Short mmCIF file of C-alpha atoms in Angstrom, two decimals:
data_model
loop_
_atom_site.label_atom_id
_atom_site.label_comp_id
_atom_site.label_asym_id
_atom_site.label_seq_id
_atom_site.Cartn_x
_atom_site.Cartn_y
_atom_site.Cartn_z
CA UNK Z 76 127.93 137.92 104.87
CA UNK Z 77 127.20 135.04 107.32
CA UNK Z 78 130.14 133.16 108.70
CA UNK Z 79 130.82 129.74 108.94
CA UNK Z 80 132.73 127.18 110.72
CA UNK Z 81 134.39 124.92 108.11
CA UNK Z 82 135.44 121.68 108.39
CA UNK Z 83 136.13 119.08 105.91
CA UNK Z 84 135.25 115.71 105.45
CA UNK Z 85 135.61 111.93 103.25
CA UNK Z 86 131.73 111.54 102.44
CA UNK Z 87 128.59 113.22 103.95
CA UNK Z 88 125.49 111.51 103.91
CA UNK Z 89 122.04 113.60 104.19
CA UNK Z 90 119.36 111.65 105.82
CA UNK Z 91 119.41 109.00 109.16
CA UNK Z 92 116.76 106.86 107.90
CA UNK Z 93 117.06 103.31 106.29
CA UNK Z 94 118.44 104.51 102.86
CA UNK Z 95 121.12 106.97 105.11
CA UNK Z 96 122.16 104.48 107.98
CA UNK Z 97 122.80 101.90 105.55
CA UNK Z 98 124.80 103.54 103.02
CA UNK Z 99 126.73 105.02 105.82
CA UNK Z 100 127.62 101.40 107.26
CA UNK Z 101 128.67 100.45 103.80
CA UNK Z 102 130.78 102.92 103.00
CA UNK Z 103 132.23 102.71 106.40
CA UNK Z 104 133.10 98.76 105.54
CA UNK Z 105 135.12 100.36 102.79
CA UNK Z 106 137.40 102.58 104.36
CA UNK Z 107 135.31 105.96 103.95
CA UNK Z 108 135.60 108.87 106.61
CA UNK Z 109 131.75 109.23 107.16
CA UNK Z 110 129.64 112.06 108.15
CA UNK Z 111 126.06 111.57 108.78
CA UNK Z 112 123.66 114.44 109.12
CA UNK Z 113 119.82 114.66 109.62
CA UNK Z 114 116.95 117.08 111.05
CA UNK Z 115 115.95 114.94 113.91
CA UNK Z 116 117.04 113.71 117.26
CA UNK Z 117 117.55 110.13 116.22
CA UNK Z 118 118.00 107.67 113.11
CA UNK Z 119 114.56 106.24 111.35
CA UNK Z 120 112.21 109.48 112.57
CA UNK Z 121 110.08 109.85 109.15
CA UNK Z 122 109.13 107.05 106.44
CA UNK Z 123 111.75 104.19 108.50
CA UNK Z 124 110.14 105.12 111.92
CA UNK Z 125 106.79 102.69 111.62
CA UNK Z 126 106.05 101.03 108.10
CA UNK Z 127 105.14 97.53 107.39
CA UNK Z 128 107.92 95.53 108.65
CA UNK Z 129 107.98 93.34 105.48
CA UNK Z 130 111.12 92.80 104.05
CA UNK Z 131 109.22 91.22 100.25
CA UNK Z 132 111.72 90.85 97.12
CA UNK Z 133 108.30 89.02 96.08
CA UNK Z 134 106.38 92.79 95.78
CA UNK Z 135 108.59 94.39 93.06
CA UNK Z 136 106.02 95.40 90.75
CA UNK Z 137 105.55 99.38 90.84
CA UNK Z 138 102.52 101.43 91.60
CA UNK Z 139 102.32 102.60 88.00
CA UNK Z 140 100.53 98.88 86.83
CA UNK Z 141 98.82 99.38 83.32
CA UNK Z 142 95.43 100.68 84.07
CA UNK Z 143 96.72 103.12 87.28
CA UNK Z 144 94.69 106.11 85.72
CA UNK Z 145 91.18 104.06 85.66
CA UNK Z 146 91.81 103.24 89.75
CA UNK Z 147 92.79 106.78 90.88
CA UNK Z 148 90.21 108.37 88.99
CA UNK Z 149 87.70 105.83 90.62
CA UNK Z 150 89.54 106.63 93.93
CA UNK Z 151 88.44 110.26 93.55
CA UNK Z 152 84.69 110.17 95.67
CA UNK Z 153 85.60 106.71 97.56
CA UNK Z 154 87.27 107.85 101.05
CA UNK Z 155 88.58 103.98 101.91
CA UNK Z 156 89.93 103.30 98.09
CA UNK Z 157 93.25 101.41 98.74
CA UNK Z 158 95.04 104.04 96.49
CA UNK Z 159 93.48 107.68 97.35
CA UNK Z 160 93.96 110.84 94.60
CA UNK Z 161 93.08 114.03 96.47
CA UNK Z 162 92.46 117.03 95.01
CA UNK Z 163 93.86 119.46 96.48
CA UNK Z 164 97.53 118.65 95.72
CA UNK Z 165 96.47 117.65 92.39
CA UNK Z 166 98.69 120.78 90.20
CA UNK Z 167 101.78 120.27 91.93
CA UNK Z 168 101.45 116.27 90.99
CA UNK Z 169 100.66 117.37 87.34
CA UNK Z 170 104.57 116.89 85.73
CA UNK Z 171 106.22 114.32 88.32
CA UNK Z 172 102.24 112.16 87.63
CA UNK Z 173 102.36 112.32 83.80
CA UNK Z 174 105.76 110.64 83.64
CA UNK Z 175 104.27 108.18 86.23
CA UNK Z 176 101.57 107.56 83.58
CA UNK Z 177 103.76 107.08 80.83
CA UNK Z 178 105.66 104.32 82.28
CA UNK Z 179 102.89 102.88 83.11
CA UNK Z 180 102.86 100.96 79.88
CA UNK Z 181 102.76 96.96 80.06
CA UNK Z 182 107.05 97.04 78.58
CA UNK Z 183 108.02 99.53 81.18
CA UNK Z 184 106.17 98.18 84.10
CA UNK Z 185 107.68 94.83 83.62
CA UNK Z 186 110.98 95.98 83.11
CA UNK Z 187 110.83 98.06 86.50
CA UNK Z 188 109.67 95.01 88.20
CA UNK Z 189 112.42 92.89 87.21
CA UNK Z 190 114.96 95.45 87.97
CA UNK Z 191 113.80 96.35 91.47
CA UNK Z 192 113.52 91.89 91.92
CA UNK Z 193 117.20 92.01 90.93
CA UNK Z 194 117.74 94.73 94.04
CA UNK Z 195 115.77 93.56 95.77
CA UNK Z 196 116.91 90.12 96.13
CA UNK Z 197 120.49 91.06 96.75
CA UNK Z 198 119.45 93.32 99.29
CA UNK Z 199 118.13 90.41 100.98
CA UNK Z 200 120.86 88.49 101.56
CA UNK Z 201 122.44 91.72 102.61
CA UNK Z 202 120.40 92.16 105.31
CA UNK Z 203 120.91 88.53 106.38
CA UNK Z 204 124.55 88.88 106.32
CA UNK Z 205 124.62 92.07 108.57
CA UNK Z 206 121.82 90.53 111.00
CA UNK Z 207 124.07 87.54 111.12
CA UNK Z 208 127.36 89.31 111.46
CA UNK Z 209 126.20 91.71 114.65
CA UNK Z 210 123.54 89.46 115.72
CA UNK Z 211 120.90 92.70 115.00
CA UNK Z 212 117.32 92.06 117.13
CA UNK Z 213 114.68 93.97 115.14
CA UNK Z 214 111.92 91.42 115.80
CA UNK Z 215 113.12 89.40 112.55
CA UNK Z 216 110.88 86.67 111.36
CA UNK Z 217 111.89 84.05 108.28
CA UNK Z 218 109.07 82.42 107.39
CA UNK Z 219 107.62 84.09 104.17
CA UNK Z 220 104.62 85.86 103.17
CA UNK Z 221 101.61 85.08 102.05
CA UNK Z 222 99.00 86.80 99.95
CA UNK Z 223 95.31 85.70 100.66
CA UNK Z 224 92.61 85.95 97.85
CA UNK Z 225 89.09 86.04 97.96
CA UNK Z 226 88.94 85.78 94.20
CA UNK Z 227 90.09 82.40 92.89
CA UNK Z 228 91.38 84.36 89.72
CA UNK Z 229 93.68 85.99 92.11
CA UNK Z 230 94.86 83.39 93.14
CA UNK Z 231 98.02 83.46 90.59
CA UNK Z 232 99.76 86.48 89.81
CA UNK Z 233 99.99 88.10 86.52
CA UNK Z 234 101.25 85.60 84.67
CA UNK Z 235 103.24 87.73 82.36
CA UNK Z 236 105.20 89.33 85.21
CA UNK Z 237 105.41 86.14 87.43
CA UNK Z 238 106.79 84.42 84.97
CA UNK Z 239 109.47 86.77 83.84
CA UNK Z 240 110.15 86.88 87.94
CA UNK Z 241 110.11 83.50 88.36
CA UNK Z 242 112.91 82.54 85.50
CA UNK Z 243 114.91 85.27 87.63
CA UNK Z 244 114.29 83.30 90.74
CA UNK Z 245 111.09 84.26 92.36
CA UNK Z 246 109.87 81.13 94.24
CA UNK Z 247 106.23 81.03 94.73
CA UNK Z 248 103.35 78.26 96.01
CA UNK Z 249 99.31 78.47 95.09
CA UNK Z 250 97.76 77.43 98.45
CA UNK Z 251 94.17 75.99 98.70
CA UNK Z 252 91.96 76.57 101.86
CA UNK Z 253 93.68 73.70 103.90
CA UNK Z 254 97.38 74.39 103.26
CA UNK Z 255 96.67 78.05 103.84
CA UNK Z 256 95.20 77.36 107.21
CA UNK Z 257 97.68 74.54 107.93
CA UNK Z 258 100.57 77.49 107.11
CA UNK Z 259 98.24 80.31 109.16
CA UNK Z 260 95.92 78.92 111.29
CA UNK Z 261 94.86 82.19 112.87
CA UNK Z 262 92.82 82.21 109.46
CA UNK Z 263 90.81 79.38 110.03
CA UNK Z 264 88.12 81.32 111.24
CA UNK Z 265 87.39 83.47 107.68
CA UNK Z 266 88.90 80.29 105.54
CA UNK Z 267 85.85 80.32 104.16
CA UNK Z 268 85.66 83.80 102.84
CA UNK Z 269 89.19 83.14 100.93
CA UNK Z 270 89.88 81.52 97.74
CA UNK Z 271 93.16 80.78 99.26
CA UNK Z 272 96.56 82.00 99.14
CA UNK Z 273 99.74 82.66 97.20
CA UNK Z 274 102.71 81.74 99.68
CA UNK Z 275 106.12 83.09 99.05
CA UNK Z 276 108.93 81.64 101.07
CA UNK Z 277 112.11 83.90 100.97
CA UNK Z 278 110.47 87.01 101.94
CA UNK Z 279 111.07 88.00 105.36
CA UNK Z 280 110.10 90.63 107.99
CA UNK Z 281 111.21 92.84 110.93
CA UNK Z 282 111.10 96.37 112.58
CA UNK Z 283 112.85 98.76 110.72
CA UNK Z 284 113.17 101.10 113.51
CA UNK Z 285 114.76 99.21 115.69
CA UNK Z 286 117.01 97.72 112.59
CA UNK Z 287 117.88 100.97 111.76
CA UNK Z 288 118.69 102.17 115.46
CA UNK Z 289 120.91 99.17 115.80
CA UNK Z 290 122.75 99.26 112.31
CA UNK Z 291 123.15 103.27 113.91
CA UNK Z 292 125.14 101.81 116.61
CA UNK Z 293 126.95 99.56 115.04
CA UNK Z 294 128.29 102.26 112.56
CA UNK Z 295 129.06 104.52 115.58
CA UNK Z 296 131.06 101.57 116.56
CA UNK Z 297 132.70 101.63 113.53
CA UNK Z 298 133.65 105.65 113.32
CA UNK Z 299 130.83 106.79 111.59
CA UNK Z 300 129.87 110.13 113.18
CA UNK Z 301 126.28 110.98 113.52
CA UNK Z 302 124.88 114.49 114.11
CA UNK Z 303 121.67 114.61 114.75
CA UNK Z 304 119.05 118.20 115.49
CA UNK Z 305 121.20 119.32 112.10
CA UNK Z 306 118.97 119.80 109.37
CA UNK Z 307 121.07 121.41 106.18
CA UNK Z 308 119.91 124.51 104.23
CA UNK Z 309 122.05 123.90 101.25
CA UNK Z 310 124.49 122.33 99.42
CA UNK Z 311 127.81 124.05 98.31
CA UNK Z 312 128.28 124.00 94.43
CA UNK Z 313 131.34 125.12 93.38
CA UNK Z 314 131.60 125.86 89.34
CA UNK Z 315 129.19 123.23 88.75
CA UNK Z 316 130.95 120.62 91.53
CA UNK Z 317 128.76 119.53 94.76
CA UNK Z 318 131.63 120.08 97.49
CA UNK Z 319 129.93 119.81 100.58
CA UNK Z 320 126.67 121.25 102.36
CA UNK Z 321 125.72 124.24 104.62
CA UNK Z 322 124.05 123.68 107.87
CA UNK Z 323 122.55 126.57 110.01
CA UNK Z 324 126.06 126.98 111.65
CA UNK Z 325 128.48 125.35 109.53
CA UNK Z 326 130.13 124.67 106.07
CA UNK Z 327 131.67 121.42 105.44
CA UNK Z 328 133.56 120.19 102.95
CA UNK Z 329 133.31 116.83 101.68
CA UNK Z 330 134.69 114.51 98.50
CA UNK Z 331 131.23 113.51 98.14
CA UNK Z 332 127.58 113.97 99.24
CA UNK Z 333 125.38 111.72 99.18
CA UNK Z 334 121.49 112.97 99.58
CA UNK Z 335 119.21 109.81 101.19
CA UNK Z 336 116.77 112.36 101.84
CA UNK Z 337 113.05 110.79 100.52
CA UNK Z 338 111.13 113.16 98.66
CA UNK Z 339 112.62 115.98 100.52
CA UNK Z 340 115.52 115.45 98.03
CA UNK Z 341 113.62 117.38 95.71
CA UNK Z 342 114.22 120.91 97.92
CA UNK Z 343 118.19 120.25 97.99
CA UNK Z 344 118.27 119.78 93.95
CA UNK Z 345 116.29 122.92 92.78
CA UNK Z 346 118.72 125.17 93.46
CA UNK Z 347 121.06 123.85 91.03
CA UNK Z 348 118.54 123.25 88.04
CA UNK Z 349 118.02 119.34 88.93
CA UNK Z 350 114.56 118.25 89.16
CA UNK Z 351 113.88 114.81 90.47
CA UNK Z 352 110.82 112.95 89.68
CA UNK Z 353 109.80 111.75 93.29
CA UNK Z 354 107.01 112.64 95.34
CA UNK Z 355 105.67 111.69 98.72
CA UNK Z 356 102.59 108.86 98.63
CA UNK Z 357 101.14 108.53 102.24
CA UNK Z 358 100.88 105.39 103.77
CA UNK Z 359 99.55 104.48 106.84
CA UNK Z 360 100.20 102.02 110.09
CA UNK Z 361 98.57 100.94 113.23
CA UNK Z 362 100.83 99.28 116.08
CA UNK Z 363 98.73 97.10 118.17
CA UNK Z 364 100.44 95.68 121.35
CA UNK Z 365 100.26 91.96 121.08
CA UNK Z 366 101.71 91.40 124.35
CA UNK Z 367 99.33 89.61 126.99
CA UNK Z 368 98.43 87.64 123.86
CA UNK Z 369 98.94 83.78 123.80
CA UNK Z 370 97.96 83.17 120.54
CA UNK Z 371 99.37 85.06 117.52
CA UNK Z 372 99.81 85.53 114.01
CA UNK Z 373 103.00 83.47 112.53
CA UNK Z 374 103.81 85.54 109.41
CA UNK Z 375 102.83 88.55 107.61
CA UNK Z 376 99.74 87.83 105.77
CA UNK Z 377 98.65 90.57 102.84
CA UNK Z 378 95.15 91.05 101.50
CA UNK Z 379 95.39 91.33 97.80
CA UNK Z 380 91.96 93.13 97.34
CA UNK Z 381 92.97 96.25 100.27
CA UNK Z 382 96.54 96.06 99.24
CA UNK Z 383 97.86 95.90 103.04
CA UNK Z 384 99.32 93.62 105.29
CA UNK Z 385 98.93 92.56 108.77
CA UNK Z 386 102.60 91.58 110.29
CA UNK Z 387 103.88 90.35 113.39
CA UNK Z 388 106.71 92.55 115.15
CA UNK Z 389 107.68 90.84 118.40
CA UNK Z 390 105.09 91.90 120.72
CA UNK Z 391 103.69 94.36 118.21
CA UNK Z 392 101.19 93.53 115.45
CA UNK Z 393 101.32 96.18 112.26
CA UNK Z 394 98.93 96.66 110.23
CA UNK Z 395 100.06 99.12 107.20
CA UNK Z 396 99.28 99.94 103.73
CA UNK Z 397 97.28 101.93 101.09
CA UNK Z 398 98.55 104.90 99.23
CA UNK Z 399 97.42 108.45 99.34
CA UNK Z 400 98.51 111.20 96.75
CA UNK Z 401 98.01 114.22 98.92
CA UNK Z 402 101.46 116.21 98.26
CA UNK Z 403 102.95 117.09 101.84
CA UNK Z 404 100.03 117.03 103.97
CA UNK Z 405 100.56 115.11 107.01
CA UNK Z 406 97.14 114.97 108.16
CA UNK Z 407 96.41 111.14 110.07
CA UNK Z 408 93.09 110.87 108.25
CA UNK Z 409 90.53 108.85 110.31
CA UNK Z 410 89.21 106.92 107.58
CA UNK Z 411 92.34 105.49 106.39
CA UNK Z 412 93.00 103.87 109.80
CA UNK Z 413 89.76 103.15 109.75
CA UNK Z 414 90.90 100.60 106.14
CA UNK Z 415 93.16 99.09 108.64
CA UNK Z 416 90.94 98.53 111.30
CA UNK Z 417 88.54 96.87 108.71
CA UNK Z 418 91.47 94.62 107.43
CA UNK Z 419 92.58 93.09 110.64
CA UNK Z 420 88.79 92.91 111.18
CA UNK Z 421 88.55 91.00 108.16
CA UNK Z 422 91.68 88.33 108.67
CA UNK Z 423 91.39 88.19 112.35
CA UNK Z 424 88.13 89.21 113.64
CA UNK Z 425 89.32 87.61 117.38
CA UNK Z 426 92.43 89.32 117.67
CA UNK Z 427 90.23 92.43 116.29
CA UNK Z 428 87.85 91.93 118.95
CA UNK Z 429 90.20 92.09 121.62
CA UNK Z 430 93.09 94.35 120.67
CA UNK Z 431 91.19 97.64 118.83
CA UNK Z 432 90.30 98.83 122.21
CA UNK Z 433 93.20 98.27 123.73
CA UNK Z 434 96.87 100.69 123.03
CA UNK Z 435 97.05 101.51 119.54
CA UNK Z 436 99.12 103.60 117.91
CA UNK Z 437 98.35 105.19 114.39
CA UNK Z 438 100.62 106.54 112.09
CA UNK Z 439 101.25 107.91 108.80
CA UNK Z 440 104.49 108.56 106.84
CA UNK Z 441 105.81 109.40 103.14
CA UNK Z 442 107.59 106.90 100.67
CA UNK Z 443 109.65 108.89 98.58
CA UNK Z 444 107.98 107.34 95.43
CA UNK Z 445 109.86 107.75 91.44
CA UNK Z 446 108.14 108.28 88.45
CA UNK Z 447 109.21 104.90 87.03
CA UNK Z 448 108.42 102.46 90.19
CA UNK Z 449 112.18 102.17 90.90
CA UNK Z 450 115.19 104.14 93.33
CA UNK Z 451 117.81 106.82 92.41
CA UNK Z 452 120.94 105.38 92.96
CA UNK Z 453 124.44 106.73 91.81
CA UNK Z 454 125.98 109.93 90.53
CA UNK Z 455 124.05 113.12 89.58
CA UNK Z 456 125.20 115.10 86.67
CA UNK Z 457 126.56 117.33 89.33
CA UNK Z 458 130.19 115.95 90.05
CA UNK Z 459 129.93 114.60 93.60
CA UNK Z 460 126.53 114.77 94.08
CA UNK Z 461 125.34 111.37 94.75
CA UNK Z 462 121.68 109.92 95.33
CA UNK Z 463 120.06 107.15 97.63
CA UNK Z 464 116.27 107.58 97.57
CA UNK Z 465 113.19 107.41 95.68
CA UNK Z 466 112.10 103.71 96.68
CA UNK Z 467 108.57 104.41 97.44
CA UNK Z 468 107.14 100.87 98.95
CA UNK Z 469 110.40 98.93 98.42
CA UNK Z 470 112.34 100.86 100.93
CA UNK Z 471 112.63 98.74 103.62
CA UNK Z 472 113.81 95.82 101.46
CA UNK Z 473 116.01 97.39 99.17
CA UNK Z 474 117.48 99.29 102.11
CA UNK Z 475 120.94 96.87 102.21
CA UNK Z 476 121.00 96.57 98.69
CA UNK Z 477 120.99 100.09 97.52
CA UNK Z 478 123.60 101.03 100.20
CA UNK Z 479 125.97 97.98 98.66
CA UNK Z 480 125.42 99.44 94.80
CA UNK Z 481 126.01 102.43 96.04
CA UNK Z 482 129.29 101.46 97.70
CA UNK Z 483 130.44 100.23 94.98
CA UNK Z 484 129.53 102.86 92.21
CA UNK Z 485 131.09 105.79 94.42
CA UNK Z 486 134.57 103.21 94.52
CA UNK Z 487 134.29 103.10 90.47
CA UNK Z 488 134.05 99.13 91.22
CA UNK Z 489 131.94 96.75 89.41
CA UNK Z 490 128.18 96.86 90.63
CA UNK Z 491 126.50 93.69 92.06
CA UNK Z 492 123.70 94.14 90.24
CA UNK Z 493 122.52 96.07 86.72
CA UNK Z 494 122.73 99.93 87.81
CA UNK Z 495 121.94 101.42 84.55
CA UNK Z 496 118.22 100.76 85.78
CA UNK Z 497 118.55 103.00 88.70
CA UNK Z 498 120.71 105.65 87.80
CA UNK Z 499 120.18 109.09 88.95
CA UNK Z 500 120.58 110.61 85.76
CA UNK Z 501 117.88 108.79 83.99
CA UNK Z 502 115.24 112.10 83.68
#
């Protein structure tokens, strides 16, 4: 029988990325004894490490819109469809994508999107507060979003699901031509091409790498202990009770795990019977160094028709977005950048010109992405088992916000916003 080293411990958290890091300064704020783990040599290695940047309470609609099934069968022989089904991984998605097609009906999909709005909004002003309160540099930016349409009927959203967000506080502008050039004048050049633009002024942006690396450091400050290059096999279930996790050298003890693990959640859970409903959906990003650059983009700008954004990041502009259902392969598929190429092409075609041949840097990452369009957050039906994860493309902004519900939940307090929505017993 293999031995151990034992030691015991208040909470572990599983998982140094976003979901992790800020769970881990939360429950650190509270008193907790905190023990973070993770597989890699530093905080915000996998979905955290290079993702859009945009912090957007004004995006809470899931993936699963009525009508999903039409575009991912279309997607099937189209190699640059903004949502990609491949085939391969196709009978492993079978279970987790039929429950994504049954709430895909116009009831659930709206409900989803007003929870994750709820989440998302407080997680905004969570952020703000812990920016403010350590004076955080991640390349922040406060001056909205805004969504550019080439189709004039796109030019308001949904109006079902726009108005249910807007009665819970969603702020939103219609911008003609002018005012969107006027707000981004970068764009004067393809103004012509547009519609115009939906503008949305609370959302925000940032580097979540470098937010995550310094909310890391402030929570070392604060005695959370971080130990990184320590991936764990498995977690120790004693008569049905989650009481702490085995690493390749150790067995610790702990009141309570907490799993902010992504989609790689799934692996820790099978052993004891509990089968999540996320999987990974690829996305992709391209870093272009902005830095010699006089002129330059003043806020993220998203193109509704490619679903992706172009953002400004300091001295870095990233372009990121589609999705890809290929299970676990990490391939960096050339015609995927090539979408984001094409989109910066197609906002900026100057700043295209000069900064595709120059250093670029491609990459491609999984959002741990639910069945139902929103995150796993509380108690498992295993007694002190607790889950952080399954955000898919909210993950950056609900980042503050889940670790705060969290927080509370695990201290049997009052939640700041509606749990019941994301609890991790739902399925």
């Amino acid at each position: 029988m293999k031995e151990y080293f034992v030691s015991h411990q208040d909470v572990i958290i599983v998982g140094a990325g976003l979901a992790g890091v800020a769970a881990a300064h939360a429950l650190r704020q509270r008193g907790h004894d905190v023990l973070v783990l993770d597989s890699h040599d530093g905080p915000a290695r996998e979905t955290s490490f290079a993702n859009a940047g945009a912090l957007t309470p004004s995006e809470p609609e899931p993936w699963n819109a009525p009508g999903v099934h039409w575009q991912l069968l279309a997607s099937l022989p189209d190699p640059h469809s903004a949502m990609k089904l491949r085939l391969a991984p196709l009978p492993g998605l079978i279970p987790w994508g039929l429950k994504f097609l049954a709430n895909s009906t116009r009831k659930r999909y709206e409900a989803a999107a007003l929870a994750n709005f709820a989440l998302s909004r407080y997680s905004l002003t969570e952020t703000q507060a812990v920016r403010d309160a350590h004076k955080l540099d991640f390349a922040n930016l406060a001056r909205g979003t805004m969504k550019v349409c080439r189709d004039a009927r796109a030019l308001e959203p949904d109006r079902q699901t726009s108005q249910a967000l807007t009665d819970a506080g969603l702020r939103w502008q219609v911008l003609d031509r002018a005012e969107m050039v006027a707000r981004e004048p970068m764009l004067a050049d393809v103004a012509g091409d547009l519609a115009g633009a939906v503008f949305y002024p609370d959302d925000e942006s940032g580097d979540a790498h470098l937010f995550t690396k310094a909310l890391a450091s402030v929570a070392t400050d604060m005695g959370v202990r971080f130990e990184y290059n320590s991936p764990v096999d498995s977690l120790i279930d004693r008569a049905g009770r989650i009481s702490g996790v085995r690493t390749a050298t150790e067995e610790i003890e702990a009141d309570q795990v907490v799993l902010a693990t992504g989609h790689a959640t799934r692996r820790l859970l099978a052993p004891l019977g509990l089968h999540l409903p996320v999987r990974p959906v690829k996305g992709y990003s391209l870093s272009l160094d902005m830095s010699q650059l006089n002129q330059r983009p003043g806020l993220p700008v998203v193109d509704e028709q490619l679903h992706a954004i172009v953002s400004p990041l300091g001295d870095t502009l990233r372009i990121a977005g589609t999705a890809e259902f290929a299970g676990e392969d990490r391939t960096l598929r050339g015609e995927r950048v090539d979408n984001l190429r094409m989109l910066l092409g197609r906002l900026y075609p100057t700043l295209a010109d000069s900064l595709l041949d120059g250093d670029n840097k491609a990459w491609c990452g999984f959002r741990p992405m639910s069945a139902d369009g929103r995150p796993f957050i509380g108690e498992t039906r295993a007694p002190g088992l607790w889950l952080n994860t399954g955000h898919g493309h909210l993950g950056w902004t609900q980042a503050m916000g889940s670790a705060g519900l969290l927080a509370s939940l695990l201290d049997g307090e009052t939640p700041p916003v509606p749990a019941e929505a994301f609890s991790a017993r739902r399925f």
